[in-house]
Short mmCIF file of C-alpha atoms in Angstrom, two decimals:
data_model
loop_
_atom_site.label_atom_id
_atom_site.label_comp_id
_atom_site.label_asym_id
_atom_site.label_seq_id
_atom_site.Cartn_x
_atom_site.Cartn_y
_atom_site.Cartn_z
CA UNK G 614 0.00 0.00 0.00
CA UNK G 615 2.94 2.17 0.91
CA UNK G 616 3.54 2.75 -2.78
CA UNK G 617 0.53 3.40 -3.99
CA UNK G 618 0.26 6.18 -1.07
CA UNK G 619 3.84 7.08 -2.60
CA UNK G 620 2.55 7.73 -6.41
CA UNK G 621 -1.09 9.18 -5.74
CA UNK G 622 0.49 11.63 -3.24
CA UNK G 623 3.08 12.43 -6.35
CA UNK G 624 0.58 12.85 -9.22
CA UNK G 625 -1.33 15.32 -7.00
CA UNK G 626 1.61 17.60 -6.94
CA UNK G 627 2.01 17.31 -3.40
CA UNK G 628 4.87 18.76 -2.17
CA UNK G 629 7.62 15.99 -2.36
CA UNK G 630 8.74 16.78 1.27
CA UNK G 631 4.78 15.96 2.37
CA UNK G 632 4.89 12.87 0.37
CA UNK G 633 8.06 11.79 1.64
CA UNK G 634 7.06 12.18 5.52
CA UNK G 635 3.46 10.47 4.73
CA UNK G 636 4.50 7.61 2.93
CA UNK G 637 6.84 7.15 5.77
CA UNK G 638 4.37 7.51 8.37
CA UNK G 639 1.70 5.23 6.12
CA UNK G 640 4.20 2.44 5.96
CA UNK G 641 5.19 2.41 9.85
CA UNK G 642 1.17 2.79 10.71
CA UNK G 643 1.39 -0.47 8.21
CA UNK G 644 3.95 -2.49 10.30
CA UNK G 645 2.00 -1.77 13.54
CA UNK G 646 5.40 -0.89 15.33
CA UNK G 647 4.21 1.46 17.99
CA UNK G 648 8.19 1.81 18.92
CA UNK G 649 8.79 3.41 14.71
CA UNK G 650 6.26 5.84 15.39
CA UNK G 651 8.43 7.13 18.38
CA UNK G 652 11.50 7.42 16.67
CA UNK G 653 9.86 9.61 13.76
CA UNK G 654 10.72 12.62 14.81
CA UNK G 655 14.12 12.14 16.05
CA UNK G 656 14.90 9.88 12.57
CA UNK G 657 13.50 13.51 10.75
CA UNK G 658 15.69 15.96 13.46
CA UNK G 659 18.41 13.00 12.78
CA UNK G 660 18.92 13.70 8.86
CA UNK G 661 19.85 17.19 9.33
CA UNK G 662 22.47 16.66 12.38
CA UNK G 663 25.62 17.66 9.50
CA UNK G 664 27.54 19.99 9.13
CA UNK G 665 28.05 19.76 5.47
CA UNK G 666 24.22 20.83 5.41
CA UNK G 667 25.15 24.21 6.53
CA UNK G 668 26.48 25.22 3.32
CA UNK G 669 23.54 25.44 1.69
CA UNK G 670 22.08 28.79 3.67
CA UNK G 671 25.42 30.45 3.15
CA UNK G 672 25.69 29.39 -0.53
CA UNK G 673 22.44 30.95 -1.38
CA UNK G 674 23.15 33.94 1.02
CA UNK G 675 26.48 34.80 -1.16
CA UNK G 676 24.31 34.41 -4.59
CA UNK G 677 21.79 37.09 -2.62
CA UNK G 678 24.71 39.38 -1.65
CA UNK G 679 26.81 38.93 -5.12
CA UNK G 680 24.06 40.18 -6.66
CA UNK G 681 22.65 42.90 -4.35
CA UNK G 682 26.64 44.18 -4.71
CA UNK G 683 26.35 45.05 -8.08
CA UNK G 684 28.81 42.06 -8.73
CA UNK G 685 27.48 40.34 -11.88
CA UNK G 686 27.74 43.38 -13.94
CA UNK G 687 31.44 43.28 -13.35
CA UNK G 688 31.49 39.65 -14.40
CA UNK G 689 29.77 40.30 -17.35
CA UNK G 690 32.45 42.84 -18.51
CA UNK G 691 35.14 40.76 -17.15
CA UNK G 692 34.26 37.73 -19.83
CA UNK G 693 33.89 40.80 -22.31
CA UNK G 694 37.48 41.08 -22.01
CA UNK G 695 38.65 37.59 -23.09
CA UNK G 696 36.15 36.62 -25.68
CA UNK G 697 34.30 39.73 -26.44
CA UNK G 698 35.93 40.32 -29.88
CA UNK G 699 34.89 36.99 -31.29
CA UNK G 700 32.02 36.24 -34.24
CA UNK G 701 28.73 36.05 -31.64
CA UNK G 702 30.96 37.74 -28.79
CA UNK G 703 28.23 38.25 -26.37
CA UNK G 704 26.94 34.93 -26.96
CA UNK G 705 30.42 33.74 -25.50
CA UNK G 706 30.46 36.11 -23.19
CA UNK G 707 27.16 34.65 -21.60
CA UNK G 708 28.90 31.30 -21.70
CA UNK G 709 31.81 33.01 -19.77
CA UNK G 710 29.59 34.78 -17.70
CA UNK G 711 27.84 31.71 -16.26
CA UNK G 712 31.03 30.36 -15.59
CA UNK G 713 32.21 32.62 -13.50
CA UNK G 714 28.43 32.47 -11.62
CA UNK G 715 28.26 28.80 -11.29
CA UNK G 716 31.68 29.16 -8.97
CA UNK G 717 29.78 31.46 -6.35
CA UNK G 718 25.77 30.63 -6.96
CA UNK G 719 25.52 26.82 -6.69
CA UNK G 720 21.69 26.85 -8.13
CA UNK G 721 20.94 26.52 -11.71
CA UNK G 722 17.58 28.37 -10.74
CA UNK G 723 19.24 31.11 -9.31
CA UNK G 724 21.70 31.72 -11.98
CA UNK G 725 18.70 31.47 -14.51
CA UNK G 726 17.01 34.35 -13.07
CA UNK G 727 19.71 36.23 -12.65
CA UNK G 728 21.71 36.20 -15.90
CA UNK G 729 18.11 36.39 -17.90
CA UNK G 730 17.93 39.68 -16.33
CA UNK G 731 21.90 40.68 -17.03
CA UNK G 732 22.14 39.40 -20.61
CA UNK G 733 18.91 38.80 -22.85
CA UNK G 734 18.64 42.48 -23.21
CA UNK G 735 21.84 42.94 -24.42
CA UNK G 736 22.39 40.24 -26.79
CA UNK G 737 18.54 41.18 -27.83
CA UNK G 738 19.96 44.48 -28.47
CA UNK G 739 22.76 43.04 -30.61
CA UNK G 740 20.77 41.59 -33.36
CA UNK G 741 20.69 38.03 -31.36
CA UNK G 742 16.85 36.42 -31.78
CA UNK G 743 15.36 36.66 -28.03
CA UNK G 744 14.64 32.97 -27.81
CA UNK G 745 18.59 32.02 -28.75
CA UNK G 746 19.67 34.31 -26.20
CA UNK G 747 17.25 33.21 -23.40
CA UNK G 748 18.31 30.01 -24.59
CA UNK G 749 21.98 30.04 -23.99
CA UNK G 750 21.60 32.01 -20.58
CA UNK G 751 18.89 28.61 -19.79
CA UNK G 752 21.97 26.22 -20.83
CA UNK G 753 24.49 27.97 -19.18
CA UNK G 754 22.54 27.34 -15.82
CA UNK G 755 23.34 24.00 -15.84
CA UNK G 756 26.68 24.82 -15.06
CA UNK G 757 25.88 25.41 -11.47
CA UNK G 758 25.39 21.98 -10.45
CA UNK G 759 28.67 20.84 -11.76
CA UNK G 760 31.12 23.28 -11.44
CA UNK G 761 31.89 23.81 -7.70
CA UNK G 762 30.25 24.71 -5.26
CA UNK G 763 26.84 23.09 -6.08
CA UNK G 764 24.01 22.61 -3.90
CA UNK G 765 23.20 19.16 -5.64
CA UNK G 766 26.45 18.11 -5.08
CA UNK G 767 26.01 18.95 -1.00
CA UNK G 768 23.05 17.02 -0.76
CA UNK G 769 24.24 14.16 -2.85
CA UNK G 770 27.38 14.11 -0.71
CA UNK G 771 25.49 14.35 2.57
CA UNK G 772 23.31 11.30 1.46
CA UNK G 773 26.09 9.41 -0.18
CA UNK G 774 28.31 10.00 3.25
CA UNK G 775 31.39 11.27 1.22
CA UNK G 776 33.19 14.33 1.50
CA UNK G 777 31.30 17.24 0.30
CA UNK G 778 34.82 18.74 -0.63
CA UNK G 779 35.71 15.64 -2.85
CA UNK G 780 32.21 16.15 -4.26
CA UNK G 781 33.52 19.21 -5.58
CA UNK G 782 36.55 18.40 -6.94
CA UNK G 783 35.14 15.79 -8.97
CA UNK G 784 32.97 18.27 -11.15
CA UNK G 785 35.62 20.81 -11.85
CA UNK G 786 36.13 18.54 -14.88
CA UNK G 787 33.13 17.73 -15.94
CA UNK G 788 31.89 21.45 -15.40
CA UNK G 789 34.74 22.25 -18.25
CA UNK G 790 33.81 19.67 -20.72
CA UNK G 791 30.21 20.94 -20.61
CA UNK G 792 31.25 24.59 -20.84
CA UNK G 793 33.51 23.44 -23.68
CA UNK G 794 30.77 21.69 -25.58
CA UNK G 795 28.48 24.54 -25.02
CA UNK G 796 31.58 26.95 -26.74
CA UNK G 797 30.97 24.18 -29.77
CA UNK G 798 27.58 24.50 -30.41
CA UNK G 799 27.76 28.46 -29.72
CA UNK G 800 30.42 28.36 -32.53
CA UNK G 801 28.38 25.85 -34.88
CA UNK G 802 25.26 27.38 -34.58
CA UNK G 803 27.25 31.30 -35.04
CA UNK G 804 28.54 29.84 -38.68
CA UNK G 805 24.92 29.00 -39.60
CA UNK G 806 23.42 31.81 -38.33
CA UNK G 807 25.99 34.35 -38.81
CA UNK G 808 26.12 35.79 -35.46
CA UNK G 809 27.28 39.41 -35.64
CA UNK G 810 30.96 40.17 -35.36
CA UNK G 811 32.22 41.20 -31.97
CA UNK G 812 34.27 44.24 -31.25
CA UNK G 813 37.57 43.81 -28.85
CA UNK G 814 37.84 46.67 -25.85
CA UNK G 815 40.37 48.84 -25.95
CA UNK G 816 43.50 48.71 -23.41
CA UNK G 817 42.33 51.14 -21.15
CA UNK G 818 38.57 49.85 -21.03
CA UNK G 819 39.56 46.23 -20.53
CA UNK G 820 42.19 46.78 -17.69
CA UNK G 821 39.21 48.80 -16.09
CA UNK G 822 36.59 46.02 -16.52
CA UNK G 823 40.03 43.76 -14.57
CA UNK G 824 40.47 45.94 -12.11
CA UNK G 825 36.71 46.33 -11.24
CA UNK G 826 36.12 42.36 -11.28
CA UNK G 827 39.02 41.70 -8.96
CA UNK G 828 37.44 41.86 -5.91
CA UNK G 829 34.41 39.91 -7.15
CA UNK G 830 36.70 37.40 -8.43
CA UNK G 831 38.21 36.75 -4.67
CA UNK G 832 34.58 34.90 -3.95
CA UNK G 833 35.41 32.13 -6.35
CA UNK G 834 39.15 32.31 -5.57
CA UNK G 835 37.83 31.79 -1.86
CA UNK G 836 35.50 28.90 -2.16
CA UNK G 837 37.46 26.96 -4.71
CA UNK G 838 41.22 27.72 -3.56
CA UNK G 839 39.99 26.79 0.21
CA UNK G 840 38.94 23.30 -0.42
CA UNK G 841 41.05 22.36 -3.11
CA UNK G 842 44.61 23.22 -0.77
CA UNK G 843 42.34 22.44 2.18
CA UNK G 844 42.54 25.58 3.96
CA UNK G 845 38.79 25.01 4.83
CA UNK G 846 36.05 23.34 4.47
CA UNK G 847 33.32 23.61 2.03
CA UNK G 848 30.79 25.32 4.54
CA UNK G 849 33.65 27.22 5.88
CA UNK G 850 34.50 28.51 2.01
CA UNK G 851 30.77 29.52 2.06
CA UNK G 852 31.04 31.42 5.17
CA UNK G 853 33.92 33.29 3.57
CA UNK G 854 32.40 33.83 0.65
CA UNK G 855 29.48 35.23 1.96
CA UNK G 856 31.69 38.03 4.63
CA UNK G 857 33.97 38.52 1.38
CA UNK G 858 30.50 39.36 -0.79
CA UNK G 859 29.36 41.43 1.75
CA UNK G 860 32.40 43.18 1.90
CA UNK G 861 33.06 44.08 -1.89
CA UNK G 862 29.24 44.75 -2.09
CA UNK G 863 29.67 47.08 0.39
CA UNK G 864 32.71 48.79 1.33
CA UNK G 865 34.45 48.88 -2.45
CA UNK G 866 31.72 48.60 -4.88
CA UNK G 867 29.23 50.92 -2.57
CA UNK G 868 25.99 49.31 -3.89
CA UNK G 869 24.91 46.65 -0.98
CA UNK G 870 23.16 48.34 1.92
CA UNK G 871 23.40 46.88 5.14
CA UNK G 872 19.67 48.06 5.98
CA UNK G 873 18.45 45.75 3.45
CA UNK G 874 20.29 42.42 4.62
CA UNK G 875 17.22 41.64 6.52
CA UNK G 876 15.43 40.96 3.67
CA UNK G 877 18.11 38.64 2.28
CA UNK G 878 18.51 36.85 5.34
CA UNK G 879 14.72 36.37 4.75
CA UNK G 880 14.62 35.14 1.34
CA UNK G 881 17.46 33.01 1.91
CA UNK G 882 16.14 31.25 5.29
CA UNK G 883 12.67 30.70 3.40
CA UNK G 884 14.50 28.92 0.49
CA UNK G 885 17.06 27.10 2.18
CA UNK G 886 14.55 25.60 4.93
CA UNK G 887 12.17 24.11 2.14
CA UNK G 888 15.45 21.92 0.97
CA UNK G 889 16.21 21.17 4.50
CA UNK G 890 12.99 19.47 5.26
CA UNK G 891 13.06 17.80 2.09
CA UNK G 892 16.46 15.71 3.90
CA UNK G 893 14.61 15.66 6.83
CA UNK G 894 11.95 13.88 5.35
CA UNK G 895 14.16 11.98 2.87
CA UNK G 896 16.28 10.52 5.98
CA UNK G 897 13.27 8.70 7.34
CA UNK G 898 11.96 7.74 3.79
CA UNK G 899 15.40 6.45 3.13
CA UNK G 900 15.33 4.38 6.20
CA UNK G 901 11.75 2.84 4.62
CA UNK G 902 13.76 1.89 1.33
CA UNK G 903 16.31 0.60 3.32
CA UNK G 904 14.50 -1.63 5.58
CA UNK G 905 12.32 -2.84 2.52
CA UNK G 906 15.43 -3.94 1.06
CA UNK G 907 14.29 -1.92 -2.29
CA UNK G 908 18.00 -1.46 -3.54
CA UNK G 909 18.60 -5.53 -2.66
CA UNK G 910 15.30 -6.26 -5.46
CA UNK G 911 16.02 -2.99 -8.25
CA UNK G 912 19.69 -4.47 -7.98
CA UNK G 913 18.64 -8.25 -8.92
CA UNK G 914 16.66 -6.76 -11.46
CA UNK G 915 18.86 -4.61 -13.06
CA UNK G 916 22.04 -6.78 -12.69
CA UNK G 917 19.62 -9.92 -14.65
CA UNK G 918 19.71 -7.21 -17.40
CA UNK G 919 23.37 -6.53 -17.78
CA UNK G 920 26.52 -6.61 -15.75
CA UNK G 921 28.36 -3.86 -17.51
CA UNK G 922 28.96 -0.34 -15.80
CA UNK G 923 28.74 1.29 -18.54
CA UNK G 924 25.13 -0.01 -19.66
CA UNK G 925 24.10 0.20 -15.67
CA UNK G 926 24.58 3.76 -15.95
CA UNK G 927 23.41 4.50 -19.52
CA UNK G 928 19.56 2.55 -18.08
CA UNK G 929 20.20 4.97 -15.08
CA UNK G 930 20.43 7.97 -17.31
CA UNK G 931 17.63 6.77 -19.66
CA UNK G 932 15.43 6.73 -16.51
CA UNK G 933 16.40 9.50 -14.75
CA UNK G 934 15.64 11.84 -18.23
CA UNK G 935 12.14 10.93 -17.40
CA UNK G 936 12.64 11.34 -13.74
CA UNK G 937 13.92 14.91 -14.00
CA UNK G 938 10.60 15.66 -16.33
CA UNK G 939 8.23 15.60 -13.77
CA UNK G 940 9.99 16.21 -10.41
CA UNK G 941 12.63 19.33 -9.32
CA UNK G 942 15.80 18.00 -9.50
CA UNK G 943 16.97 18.52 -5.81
CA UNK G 944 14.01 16.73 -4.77
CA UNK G 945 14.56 13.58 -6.82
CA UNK G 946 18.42 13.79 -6.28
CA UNK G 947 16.72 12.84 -1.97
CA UNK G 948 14.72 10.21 -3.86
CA UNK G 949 16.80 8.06 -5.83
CA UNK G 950 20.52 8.20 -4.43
CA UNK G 951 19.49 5.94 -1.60
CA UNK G 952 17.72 3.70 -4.03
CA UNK G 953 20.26 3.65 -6.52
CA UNK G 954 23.79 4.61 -4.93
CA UNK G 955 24.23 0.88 -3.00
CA UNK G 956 23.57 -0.27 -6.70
CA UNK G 957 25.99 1.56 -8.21
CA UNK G 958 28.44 0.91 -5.51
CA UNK G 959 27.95 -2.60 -4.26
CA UNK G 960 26.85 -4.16 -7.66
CA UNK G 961 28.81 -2.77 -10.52
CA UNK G 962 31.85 -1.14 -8.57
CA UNK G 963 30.92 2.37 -9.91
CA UNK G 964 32.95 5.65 -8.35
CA UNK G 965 30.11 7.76 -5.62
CA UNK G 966 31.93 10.51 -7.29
CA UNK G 967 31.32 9.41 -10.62
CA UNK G 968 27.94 8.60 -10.05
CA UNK G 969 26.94 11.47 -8.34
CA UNK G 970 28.43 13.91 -11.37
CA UNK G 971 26.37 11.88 -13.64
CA UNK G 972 23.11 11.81 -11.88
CA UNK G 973 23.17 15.77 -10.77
CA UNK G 974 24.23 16.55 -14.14
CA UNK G 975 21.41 14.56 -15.98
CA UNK G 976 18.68 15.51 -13.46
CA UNK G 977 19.34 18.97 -13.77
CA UNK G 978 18.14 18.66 -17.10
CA UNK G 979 14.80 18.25 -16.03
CA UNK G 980 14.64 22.17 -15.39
CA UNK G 981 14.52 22.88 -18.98
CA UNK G 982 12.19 20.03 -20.31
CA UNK G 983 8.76 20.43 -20.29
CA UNK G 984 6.35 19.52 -18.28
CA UNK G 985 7.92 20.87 -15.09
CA UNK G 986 10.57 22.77 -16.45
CA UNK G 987 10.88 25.19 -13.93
CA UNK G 988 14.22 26.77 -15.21
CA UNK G 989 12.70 27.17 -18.66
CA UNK G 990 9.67 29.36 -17.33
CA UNK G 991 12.29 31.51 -15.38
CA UNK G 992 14.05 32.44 -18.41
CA UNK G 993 10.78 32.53 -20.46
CA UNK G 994 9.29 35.09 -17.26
CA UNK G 995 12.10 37.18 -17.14
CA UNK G 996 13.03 37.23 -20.80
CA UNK G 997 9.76 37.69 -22.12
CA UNK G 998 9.70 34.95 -24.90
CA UNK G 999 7.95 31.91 -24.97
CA UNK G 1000 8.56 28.69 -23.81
CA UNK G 1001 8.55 27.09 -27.64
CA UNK G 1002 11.02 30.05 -29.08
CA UNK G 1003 13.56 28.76 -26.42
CA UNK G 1004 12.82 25.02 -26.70
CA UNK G 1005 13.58 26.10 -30.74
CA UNK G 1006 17.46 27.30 -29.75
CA UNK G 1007 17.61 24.72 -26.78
CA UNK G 1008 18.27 21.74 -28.46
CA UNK G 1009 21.57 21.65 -29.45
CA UNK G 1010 23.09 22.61 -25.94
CA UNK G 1011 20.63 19.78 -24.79
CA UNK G 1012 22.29 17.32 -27.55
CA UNK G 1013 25.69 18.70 -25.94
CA UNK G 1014 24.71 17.67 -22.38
CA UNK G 1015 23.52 14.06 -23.51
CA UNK G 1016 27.13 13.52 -25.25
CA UNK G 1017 28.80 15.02 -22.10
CA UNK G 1018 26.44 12.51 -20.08
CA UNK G 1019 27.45 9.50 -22.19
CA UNK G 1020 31.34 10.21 -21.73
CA UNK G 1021 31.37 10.83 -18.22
CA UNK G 1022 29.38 7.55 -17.73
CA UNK G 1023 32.30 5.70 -20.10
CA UNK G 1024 34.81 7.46 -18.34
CA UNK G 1025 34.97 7.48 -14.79
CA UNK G 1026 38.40 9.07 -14.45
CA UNK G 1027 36.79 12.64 -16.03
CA UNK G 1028 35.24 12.69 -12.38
CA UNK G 1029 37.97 10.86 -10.19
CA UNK G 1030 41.25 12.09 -11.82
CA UNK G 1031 41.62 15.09 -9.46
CA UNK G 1032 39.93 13.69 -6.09
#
């Protein structure tokens, strides 16, 4: 019955934490262990007693301050400088741009809503069609969950009980090859289309665009440079971040007011607690999987099928497409890794870190795939173009993700090398 509870509760769009805690709660009321029903609460407080979880707030809370500081302008002319000058220049420079975000923001959503805002215009203004535009801005969101720091790849590494800081490490690759393969299609799609010819700054105007990005570029130089000499830890690298943010925003670039941080601290407690009950309620759904020996069953089914690693995580992929469809991907990232990570591990011998690239990576897709597609609306809402007209430019970067997917799932030192 405890499925059935699971999948109704799902198709009627309740909220996955909800369905999470009341399929838990159906199944124990099922077992008729009065003693389960006791340790409910303390399994939910349980789930959220790490430390690595503290990185999410202050992740988000440097993304609020970075951009209350006036710091993504600088960024933008910062990636001016090095490929401004190029056929479709700005279209690089968006590629650039996200980058640079996806080292300090950690949320594809985020960095969707904010570089919409920053670059559509512009390239809009620069004979790009809206809908390519809002297009590559949508692609270069998925950036965020690979290149460190991620918030996918904190809750995956909370889950998975591996260092968050590894975590990290292991996407810095991956994060280039997809910003590489994104430069491709840019360039393949610019010789069709016959992007218009960029124009290089002068001296003068690009060693002011350097100077004015330094101090922003100390917040990536902060969070990355900490954990990869291991000067800190990855919620300690957030912690930084977010003074250093505050800092810059305030004190050299003048635009961050300290009588509005209230109102970040708001918006950044009401976002990050919605993920944090989502683990809470995972951690005591988990424990249901676990004790139904689910991953025992998928695993003799799958393994019947084939006993390669490679095909393992090509099914994996193929399911999780259709996964990431229909539910956010944070949410499903709580579902399946406790489902499918012993799998992985225990059956077929497959990396955590390896894995856990591949699965962020893929489910973050679902945020530009319809029907969900919550990333897509963002840049639809704040671009003002339809959904279609974007779907229209999307596909190649999508076709650049699924070949990225493929060889990170055939190559498991592209995620290990560096770790």
């Amino acid at each position: 019955m405890s499925p059935i509870v699971f999948l109704a509760t799902l198709l009627l769009s309740v909220p996955v934490a909800i369905v999470l805690a009341i399929t838990a709660i159906w199944y124990i009321w099922e077992s008729g262990n009065t003693v389960l029903y006791d340790s409910f609460a303390q399994k939910m407080f349980g789930g959220l007693e790490n430390y690595g979880l503290l990185a999410i707030p202050l992740f988000m809370l440097t993304g609020e301050l970075m951009n209350e500081g006036g710091m993504t302008r600088r960024l933008v002319a910062l990636a001016r400088v090095f490929v401004g000058g190029f056929r479709g220049g700005l279209a690089y420079i968006n590629l650039l741009s996200n980058m640079f975000m996806a080292a300090i923001i950690g949320s594809a959503t985020a960095q969707i809503a904010v570089m919409s805002r920053a670059m559509v215009p512009a390239m809009e203004e620069e004979g790009y069609s809206k809908g390519f535009a809002a297009a590559t801005t949508a692609a270069g969101g998925l950036l965020a969950p690979v290149i460190p720091p991620s918030m996918m790849f904190v809750i995956f590494g909370v889950l998975a009980q591996i260092p968050i800081g590894d975590m990290f490490i292991a996407g810095i690759i991956p994060g280039l090859l997809l910003a590489g393969a994104f430069a491709l299609v840019i360039t393949l799609v610019g010789w069709f289309q016959q992007f218009p010819k960029g124009v290089w700054m002068s001296r003068r105007d690009a060693m002011q665009a350097l100077i004015a990005a330094l101090p922003a570029m100390l917040i990536p130089v902060s969070i990355i440079g900490g954990i990869l000499f291991g000067i800190a830890t990855p919620t300690e690298s957030a912690a930084i971040a977010s003074l250093i943010a505050f800092l810059v925003g305030w004190l050299i670039y003048g635009e961050l007011k300290p009588q509005h941080l209230g109102e970040m601290f708001k918006r950044t407690a009401a976002n990050a607690s919605m993920i944090l009950f989502m683990i809470a309620a995972a951690s005591v759904f988990g424990w249901v999987i676990i004790y139904e020996e689910i991953p025992q069953q998928l695993a003799g089914l799958i393994t019947s099928i084939t006993s390669n690693p490679f095909m393992f995580l090509l099914i994996v992929n193929a399911a999780l497409l259709l996964v990431g469809m229909v539910i956010d991907g944070i949410a499903a990232i709580i579902l399946i890794t406790p489902i499918l990570l012993p799998i992985a591990t225990g059956s077929y011998d497959i990396s955590p870190y390896q894995f856990g690239v591949v699965v962020c990576l893929n489910l973050v897709l679902g945020l530009l795939t319809p029907p969900v597609g919550i990333g897509l609306y963002i840049a639809s809402s704040m671009s003002g173009t339809t959904p279609g007209a974007i779907l229209k430019s999307l596909w190649p970067f999508l076709i650049a993700v699924a070949a990225v997917l493929i060889l990170l799932s055939y190559v498991p030192s592209l995620s290990t090398y560096l770790i």
